[in-house]
mmCIF file of C-alpha atoms and ligand atoms in Angstrom:
data_model
loop_
_atom_site.group_PDB
_atom_site.id
_atom_site.type_symbol
_atom_site.label_atom_id
_atom_site.label_comp_id
_atom_site.label_asym_id
_atom_site.label_seq_id
_atom_site.Cartn_x
_atom_site.Cartn_y
_atom_site.Cartn_z
ATOM 1 C CA MET A 78 35.993 9.777 -15.891
ATOM 2 C CA SER A 79 33.884 7.720 -13.498
ATOM 3 C CA VAL A 80 33.438 8.204 -9.771
ATOM 4 C CA ASP A 81 32.033 6.230 -6.873
ATOM 5 C CA LEU A 82 28.923 8.112 -5.867
ATOM 6 C CA VAL A 83 27.881 7.946 -2.213
ATOM 7 C CA ILE A 84 24.236 7.081 -1.554
ATOM 8 C CA SER A 85 22.430 7.331 1.764
ATOM 9 C CA CYS A 86 19.017 7.710 3.282
ATOM 10 C CA ASP A 87 18.245 11.050 4.899
ATOM 11 C CA CYS A 88 18.929 9.869 8.459
ATOM 12 C CA GLY A 89 22.138 8.055 7.452
ATOM 13 C CA ARG A 90 21.255 4.574 8.710
ATOM 14 C CA LEU A 91 21.401 3.150 5.199
ATOM 15 C CA ALA A 92 24.549 4.031 3.275
ATOM 16 C CA GLY A 93 26.529 2.757 0.347
ATOM 17 C CA LYS A 94 27.633 3.766 -3.093
ATOM 18 C CA LEU A 95 27.139 3.420 -6.803
ATOM 19 C CA ARG A 96 30.426 2.199 -8.231
ATOM 20 C CA ALA A 97 32.127 3.770 -11.239
ATOM 21 C CA VAL A 98 29.331 6.117 -12.247
ATOM 22 C CA SER A 99 29.668 8.248 -15.357
ATOM 23 C CA PRO A 100 27.280 9.735 -17.915
ATOM 24 C CA ALA A 101 28.246 6.771 -20.149
ATOM 25 C CA THR A 102 27.352 4.057 -17.626
ATOM 26 C CA GLY A 103 23.741 5.106 -17.274
ATOM 27 C CA ALA A 104 21.180 7.682 -18.283
ATOM 28 C CA ARG A 105 19.550 10.416 -16.259
ATOM 29 C CA TYR A 106 15.939 11.423 -16.803
ATOM 30 C CA VAL A 107 13.156 13.213 -14.987
ATOM 31 C CA CYS A 108 10.075 10.976 -14.840
ATOM 32 C CA HIS A 109 6.644 12.557 -14.493
ATOM 33 C CA CYS A 110 4.559 9.369 -14.678
ATOM 34 C CA LYS A 111 1.635 8.989 -12.283
ATOM 35 C CA ASP A 112 3.194 5.945 -10.616
ATOM 36 C CA CYS A 113 6.454 7.732 -9.798
ATOM 37 C CA GLN A 114 4.409 10.627 -8.408
ATOM 38 C CA ALA A 115 2.270 8.226 -6.367
ATOM 39 C CA PHE A 116 5.356 6.590 -4.850
ATOM 40 C CA ILE A 117 6.752 9.898 -3.598
ATOM 41 C CA HIS A 118 3.336 10.927 -2.216
ATOM 42 C CA PHE A 119 3.021 7.483 -0.572
ATOM 43 C CA LEU A 120 6.227 8.348 1.319
ATOM 44 C CA ARG A 121 4.955 11.905 1.969
ATOM 45 C CA ARG A 122 8.135 13.275 0.420
ATOM 46 C CA GLN A 123 6.572 15.300 -2.399
ATOM 47 C CA SER A 124 7.760 18.679 -1.095
ATOM 48 C CA ASP A 125 11.448 17.789 -1.096
ATOM 49 C CA VAL A 126 11.759 15.124 -3.805
ATOM 50 C CA LEU A 127 9.419 16.095 -6.667
ATOM 51 C CA ASP A 128 10.310 19.071 -8.861
ATOM 52 C CA ARG A 129 7.722 21.768 -9.604
ATOM 53 C CA ASN A 130 6.354 19.689 -12.489
ATOM 54 C CA ALA A 131 5.941 16.664 -10.165
ATOM 55 C CA GLY A 132 9.001 15.027 -11.733
ATOM 56 C CA THR A 133 11.441 12.614 -10.105
ATOM 57 C CA ASP A 134 15.135 12.848 -11.023
ATOM 58 C CA VAL A 135 16.339 9.301 -11.789
ATOM 59 C CA TYR A 136 19.484 7.618 -13.117
ATOM 60 C CA GLN A 137 19.073 4.287 -14.922
ATOM 61 C CA THR A 138 22.082 1.999 -14.632
ATOM 62 C CA GLN A 139 23.276 -1.537 -13.939
ATOM 63 C CA PRO A 140 22.292 -3.058 -10.557
ATOM 64 C CA SER A 141 25.790 -4.536 -10.113
ATOM 65 C CA ARG A 142 27.093 -0.998 -9.502
ATOM 66 C CA LEU A 143 25.101 -0.756 -6.283
ATOM 67 C CA VAL A 144 26.804 -1.450 -2.955
ATOM 68 C CA ILE A 145 24.938 -1.161 0.343
ATOM 69 C CA ALA A 146 27.521 -0.952 3.116
ATOM 70 C CA GLN A 147 25.173 -0.520 6.061
ATOM 71 C CA GLY A 148 21.486 -0.483 6.931
ATOM 72 C CA ILE A 149 20.275 -3.178 4.543
ATOM 73 C CA ASP A 150 17.719 -4.101 7.232
ATOM 74 C CA GLN A 151 16.082 -0.700 6.619
ATOM 75 C CA LEU A 152 15.163 -1.598 3.026
ATOM 76 C CA GLN A 153 11.497 -1.903 2.178
ATOM 77 C CA CYS A 154 9.762 -2.171 -1.184
ATOM 78 C CA VAL A 155 6.243 -1.628 -2.401
ATOM 79 C CA ARG A 156 4.176 -2.289 -5.504
ATOM 80 C CA LEU A 157 1.634 0.440 -6.063
ATOM 81 C CA THR A 158 -0.220 -1.031 -9.021
ATOM 82 C CA ALA A 159 -0.839 -4.227 -10.918
ATOM 83 C CA LYS A 160 2.389 -3.370 -12.763
ATOM 84 C CA PRO A 161 5.351 -5.335 -11.464
ATOM 85 C CA THR A 162 7.735 -2.426 -10.692
ATOM 86 C CA LEU A 163 9.214 -2.589 -7.199
ATOM 87 C CA ARG A 164 9.764 0.752 -5.519
ATOM 88 C CA TRP A 165 12.376 0.721 -2.776
ATOM 89 C CA TYR A 166 12.684 3.047 0.219
ATOM 90 C CA THR A 167 13.970 3.041 3.787
ATOM 91 C CA ARG A 168 11.680 2.259 6.702
ATOM 92 C CA CYS A 169 13.821 4.438 9.047
ATOM 93 C CA CYS A 170 13.099 7.768 7.333
ATOM 94 C CA ASN A 171 10.978 7.172 4.202
ATOM 95 C CA THR A 172 13.772 8.038 1.770
ATOM 96 C CA PRO A 173 12.929 6.919 -1.787
ATOM 97 C CA LEU A 174 15.854 4.940 -3.194
ATOM 98 C CA PHE A 175 15.299 2.826 -6.325
ATOM 99 C CA ASN A 176 12.872 1.390 -8.847
ATOM 100 C CA THR A 177 13.541 -2.129 -10.110
ATOM 101 C CA THR A 178 11.975 -5.042 -11.927
ATOM 102 C CA PRO A 179 10.404 -7.668 -9.598
ATOM 103 C CA SER A 180 13.219 -10.191 -10.098
ATOM 104 C CA GLY A 181 16.978 -9.790 -9.940
ATOM 105 C CA LYS A 182 17.107 -12.017 -13.015
ATOM 106 C CA TYR A 183 15.897 -9.060 -15.106
ATOM 107 C CA PRO A 184 18.535 -6.606 -13.963
ATOM 108 C CA PHE A 185 17.323 -3.023 -14.132
ATOM 109 C CA LEU A 186 18.061 -0.274 -11.628
ATOM 110 C CA SER A 187 16.654 3.228 -11.611
ATOM 111 C CA VAL A 188 18.231 5.230 -8.799
ATOM 112 C CA ILE A 189 16.210 8.095 -7.390
ATOM 113 C CA CYS A 190 18.836 10.827 -7.433
ATOM 114 C CA HIS A 191 17.633 12.317 -4.127
ATOM 115 C CA CYS A 192 19.552 9.563 -2.271
ATOM 116 C CA THR A 193 22.873 10.365 -3.991
ATOM 117 C CA ASP A 194 25.574 12.840 -2.947
ATOM 118 C CA PRO A 195 24.285 16.225 -4.194
ATOM 119 C CA ASN A 196 27.824 17.619 -4.519
ATOM 120 C CA LEU A 197 28.957 14.948 -6.969
ATOM 121 C CA ARG A 198 25.651 14.003 -8.593
ATOM 122 C CA ASP A 199 25.842 16.269 -11.631
ATOM 123 C CA GLU A 200 29.464 15.484 -12.389
ATOM 124 C CA ALA A 201 28.964 11.728 -11.968
ATOM 125 C CA MET A 202 25.659 11.200 -13.747
ATOM 126 C CA GLY A 203 25.793 14.012 -16.249
ATOM 127 C CA PRO A 204 22.895 16.249 -17.186
ATOM 128 C CA VAL A 205 19.256 15.196 -17.457
ATOM 129 C CA ARG A 206 18.737 13.777 -20.961
ATOM 130 C CA GLY A 207 15.062 14.555 -21.076
ATOM 131 C CA HIS A 208 11.646 14.115 -19.513
ATOM 132 C CA LEU A 209 9.647 10.893 -19.393
ATOM 133 C CA PHE A 210 5.830 11.018 -19.508
ATOM 134 C CA PRO A 211 5.600 14.818 -19.831
ATOM 135 C CA ALA A 212 1.850 14.463 -20.526
ATOM 136 C CA GLU A 213 1.416 13.322 -16.891
ATOM 137 C CA ALA A 214 3.371 16.266 -15.472
ATOM 138 C CA VAL A 215 1.881 19.033 -13.377
ATOM 139 C CA GLY A 216 2.145 22.611 -14.641
ATOM 140 C CA ASP A 217 3.858 24.110 -17.651
ATOM 141 C CA MET A 218 6.262 21.770 -19.460
ATOM 142 C CA SER A 219 6.897 24.018 -22.469
ATOM 143 C CA GLY A 220 10.554 23.989 -23.461
ATOM 144 C CA LYS A 221 11.208 20.650 -21.731
ATOM 145 C CA VAL A 222 12.639 17.931 -23.976
ATOM 146 C CA GLU A 223 10.709 14.651 -24.102
ATOM 147 C CA ALA A 224 12.823 11.513 -23.793
ATOM 148 C CA GLY A 225 12.179 7.808 -23.832
ATOM 149 C CA GLY A 226 10.976 5.717 -26.728
ATOM 150 C CA ASN A 227 13.046 3.114 -28.527
ATOM 151 C CA ARG A 228 16.407 4.665 -27.747
ATOM 152 C CA MET A 229 15.862 4.438 -24.002
ATOM 153 C CA LEU A 230 14.405 0.940 -24.271
ATOM 154 C CA LEU A 231 17.394 -0.271 -26.283
ATOM 155 C CA ALA A 232 19.793 1.174 -23.712
ATOM 156 C CA VAL A 233 17.872 -0.566 -20.902
ATOM 157 C CA LEU A 234 17.943 -3.891 -22.784
ATOM 158 C CA TYR A 235 21.629 -3.501 -23.565
ATOM 159 C CA ARG A 236 22.483 -2.892 -19.892
ATOM 160 C CA MET A 237 20.287 -5.834 -18.880
ATOM 161 C CA LEU A 238 22.002 -8.158 -21.358
ATOM 162 C CA TRP A 239 25.443 -6.957 -20.244
ATOM 163 C CA GLU A 240 24.561 -7.797 -16.628
ATOM 164 C CA ARG A 241 23.124 -11.201 -17.506
ATOM 165 C CA LEU A 242 25.905 -12.384 -19.800
ATOM 166 C CA SER A 243 28.646 -11.249 -17.407
ATOM 167 C CA GLY A 244 26.821 -12.763 -14.406
ATOM 168 C CA ARG A 245 27.300 -9.437 -12.600
ATOM 169 C CA TYR A 246 23.564 -9.132 -11.918
ATOM 170 C CA LYS A 247 24.122 -11.520 -8.998
ATOM 171 C CA ARG A 248 26.003 -8.736 -7.191
ATOM 172 C CA SER A 249 22.866 -6.649 -6.690
ATOM 173 C CA PRO A 250 22.270 -6.282 -2.945
ATOM 174 C CA LEU A 251 18.514 -5.969 -3.569
ATOM 175 C CA PHE A 252 17.938 -9.542 -4.755
ATOM 176 C CA ASP A 253 18.933 -13.044 -3.736
ATOM 177 C CA PRO A 254 21.673 -14.061 -6.199
ATOM 178 C CA GLY A 255 20.275 -17.585 -6.502
ATOM 179 C CA THR A 256 16.536 -17.166 -6.709
ATOM 180 C CA GLY A 257 16.337 -13.545 -7.916
ATOM 181 C CA GLU A 258 13.784 -12.823 -5.168
ATOM 182 C CA PRO A 259 13.864 -9.370 -3.513
ATOM 183 C CA VAL A 260 15.689 -9.290 -0.143
ATOM 184 C CA SER A 261 12.687 -7.577 1.427
ATOM 185 C CA ALA A 262 9.199 -8.973 0.816
ATOM 186 C CA PRO A 263 7.233 -6.413 -1.229
ATOM 187 C CA GLU A 264 4.192 -4.715 0.238
ATOM 188 C CA VAL A 265 1.400 -4.682 -2.315
ATOM 189 C CA MET A 266 -0.960 -1.739 -2.247
ATOM 190 C CA SER A 267 -4.599 -2.666 -2.757
ATOM 191 C CA PRO A 268 -6.495 -0.995 -5.637
ATOM 192 C CA ALA A 269 -8.707 0.708 -3.040
ATOM 193 C CA ASP A 270 -5.717 2.181 -1.220
ATOM 194 C CA ARG A 271 -4.221 3.317 -4.524
ATOM 195 C CA LEU A 272 -7.471 5.137 -5.348
ATOM 196 C CA LYS A 273 -7.312 6.848 -1.954
ATOM 197 C CA LEU A 274 -3.690 7.826 -2.570
ATOM 198 C CA ASP A 275 -4.559 9.227 -6.008
ATOM 199 C CA ALA A 276 -7.363 11.261 -4.435
ATOM 200 C CA THR A 277 -4.935 12.853 -1.939
ATOM 201 C CA ILE A 278 -2.542 13.656 -4.810
ATOM 202 C CA THR A 279 -5.304 15.337 -6.822
ATOM 203 C CA GLU A 280 -6.235 17.339 -3.741
ATOM 204 C CA ALA A 281 -2.605 18.348 -3.084
ATOM 205 C CA VAL A 282 -2.044 19.417 -6.696
ATOM 206 C CA SER A 283 -5.217 21.499 -6.857
ATOM 207 C CA GLN A 284 -4.296 23.495 -3.747
HETATM 208 ZN ZN1 ZN B 467 17.077 6.594 7.186
HETATM 209 ZN ZN1 ZN B 468 7.908 7.119 -13.661
#
């Protein structure tokens, strides 16, 4: 059974939903990669978003499922590295929302579960399938199942193809349906600022 899962930023200015979510329409992982960690630290949300192994709970699905009903003017995105990933958050209250590719023409959406209804999240998205980049985690990861690899990549490509061939990718509220450009111009962090951010993370972790 699928459900419409409410999403909102912490202050409520941005709100919407993910349509028809079920464990079969996406895949839930905890990502421990350095870039996901850096994003949450950039927003200064590490204490309430990252788990004790510095992991971020994410749900990968099709962008056409996303509806933003209000507060689209609060959307902001940032690129933290030379890698093209766009990381979306709200300017009103620094709530991390999504990770996407840089163009809507390559439809990929990773929803940061923090912005979804906590009462329905587990039922809608299903359990965490495993941990991505466990080698970059903080603390003891023994007993945690590693995920990713070809199976995840194939699922991502399949969802991308499904969106492209059906034309549904044009429904994503994050990108212009014609040009594929993001609706909010990305901030790009300089390498120097990223080094500074990484230094604050190292300091925070060692405390
Ligand atoms: Zn907000
Ligand atoms: Zn990551």
